C-alpha positions in Angstrom: 90.9 118.1 141.5 92.0 116.0 138.4 93.7 117.3 135.4 91.9 115.1 132.5 95.0 115.3 129.2 93.8 116.3 125.8 94.0 113.6 123.3 91.7 115.6 120.6 94.6 115.6 118.2 97.2 112.6 117.0 100.1 115.0 118.4 98.9 115.2 121.1 98.4 111.4 122.1 102.0 111.0 120.1 103.4 112.7 123.3 101.7 111.6 125.5 102.6 107.7 124.5 106.5 109.4 124.3 105.9 110.4 127.8 104.8 107.1 129.1 100.8 108.4 130.2 99.0 105.3 130.7 95.9 107.2 129.6 97.5 108.6 125.7 98.5 104.9 125.8 94.6 103.0 126.3 94.0 106.5 124.1 95.7 104.9 121.2 94.8 101.3 121.9 91.3 101.7 122.1 91.0 104.3 119.3 93.0 101.6 116.4 92.3 98.3 118.4 89.6 96.9 116.8 90.7 98.4 113.2 93.9 96.0 113.9 92.1 93.2 115.1 90.8 92.9 112.1 94.3 92.8 110.6 95.4 90.5 112.5 92.1 88.0 112.1 92.9 88.1 108.2 95.8 86.7 108.7 95.2 84.4 111.3 92.3 82.8 111.0 92.1 82.5 114.9 90.6 85.5 116.3 92.8 84.4 119.8 96.2 84.6 118.3 94.7 87.3 116.3 94.5 88.7 119.6 98.0 88.5 120.9 99.6 89.2 117.7 97.6 92.9 117.8 98.9 92.9 121.2 102.2 92.5 120.7 102.1 94.8 117.7 101.0 97.4 120.1 104.1 96.7 122.0 106.4 97.3 119.4 104.2 100.3 118.1 104.5 101.8 122.0 108.7 100.7 121.3 109.2 101.7 118.1 107.8 105.7 118.9 110.9 107.4 119.3 111.3 106.0 115.7 108.4 107.4 114.3 109.3 110.9 112.6 105.8 112.4 111.5 106.8 111.6 107.6 103.6 110.2 106.0 100.4 108.9 107.6 101.1 107.6 112.0 98.0 105.0 110.7 100.4 103.9 108.3 103.0 103.3 110.0 100.8 101.3 113.0 99.7 99.4 110.6 102.2 98.5 109.0 104.3 97.3 112.3 100.9 95.2 113.3 101.3 93.8 109.6 105.1 93.2 110.0 104.1 90.9 113.7 101.1 88.8 112.0 103.6 88.2 109.6 106.6 87.4 112.0 104.0 85.0 113.5 103.1 83.1 110.2 106.6 82.6 109.3 107.7 81.4 112.9 105.0 78.9 113.4 104.8 75.6 111.7 101.5 74.9 111.8 100.7 78.4 110.5 103.5 78.0 107.9 102.8 79.0 104.7 102.2 76.3 101.7 102.5 76.6 97.6 100.1 74.7 96.1 101.2 73.8 92.8 98.7 70.6 92.0 95.5 71.4 91.4 95.5 74.5 89.6 92.5 75.3 87.8 92.4 77.9 84.7 89.5 79.6 85.2 88.6 82.0 82.0 87.7 85.5 82.5 84.1 86.1 83.2 81.4 88.5 84.4 80.2 87.9 87.8 77.7 89.2 88.7 78.3 90.9 92.8 75.5 93.3 92.9 74.3 90.9 96.3 77.6 90.0 97.4 77.8 91.8 100.8 81.4 92.4 102.3 81.1 90.0 104.8 80.4 87.1 102.5 83.6 88.6 100.8 86.0 88.4 103.4 84.6 84.8 104.7 85.7 83.8 101.6 89.0 85.6 101.9 89.0 83.8 105.0 88.7 80.4 103.7 91.6 80.6 101.5 95.3 78.7 102.5 97.1 80.4 104.6 99.7 81.3 101.9 96.8 82.7 99.2 94.8 84.3 102.1 98.4 86.2 102.8 99.2 86.9 99.3 95.8 88.5 98.4 95.4 90.3 101.5 99.1 91.9 101.6 98.6 92.9 97.9 94.6 93.6 97.0 94.2 94.9 100.5 97.0 96.3 102.0 98.5 97.9 98.7 102.1 95.6 99.1 103.9 95.0 95.6 105.2 91.7 94.8 108.4 93.0 95.5 107.6 93.9 98.9 105.9 90.7 99.3 108.6 88.5 98.7 110.8 90.6 100.6 108.5 90.1 103.7 107.6 86.5 103.4 111.1 85.4 102.2 109.7 84.2 99.2 110.5 85.2 95.1 108.2 87.8 93.4 106.9 84.9 91.2 106.0 82.6 93.9 104.1 85.9 94.7 102.2 86.2 91.6 101.5 82.7 91.7 99.6 82.5 94.6 97.7 86.1 94.5 96.6 84.3 90.8 95.9 81.5 92.3 93.8 83.0 95.4 92.1 85.4 93.0 91.1 82.1 90.7 89.4 80.2 94.0 87.8 83.1 95.2 86.2 83.0 91.1 85.4 79.9 92.0 84.0 80.9 95.2 81.6 83.6 93.9 80.5 81.7 90.9 79.2 79.0 92.6 77.6 81.6 94.9 75.7 83.2 92.3 73.5 80.7 90.9 72.4 79.6 94.8 71.5 83.6 94.5 69.4 83.4 91.1 67.1 81.0 92.5 66.7 82.7 95.8 65.8 86.0 94.3 64.1 84.5 91.3 
């Protein structure tokens, strides 16, 4: 008779993975792959490339699992590995390298934008359309919660460059939202 291992708790999944139990590894992968793929796609627009990075990230998670010391969130620990893997991929591939656009920087006045009808999906598409440098810093700061100091260390850029990239990303997003709002007003009367 088959003996099914119980992976009802995070601790049991971790213990199973540490023992090399394939079903525990599969359970961990199935539980987090969707969320981690979404993270990878935020950094790497191409889904296939993002899937490769996510799988590489999981391989690192399994490899580094003995280093997890139950301090803080296990999901947060894994997420940090996935984000780091995505950033390493960006840094190592010349065609994905981050650009710092110093020209064509438009100054935007603070405006109140009507975001009532702006869907999360539309906003994420806007973030995806940002240049790689802007998108990467915006994701790290606004979505992942990294500080500018942490971002500068992760990406090998100065803190001021991180702040500048974030500011430019926000300005581009504000411009895109401002363009979207008049269209919504026309469509919604």
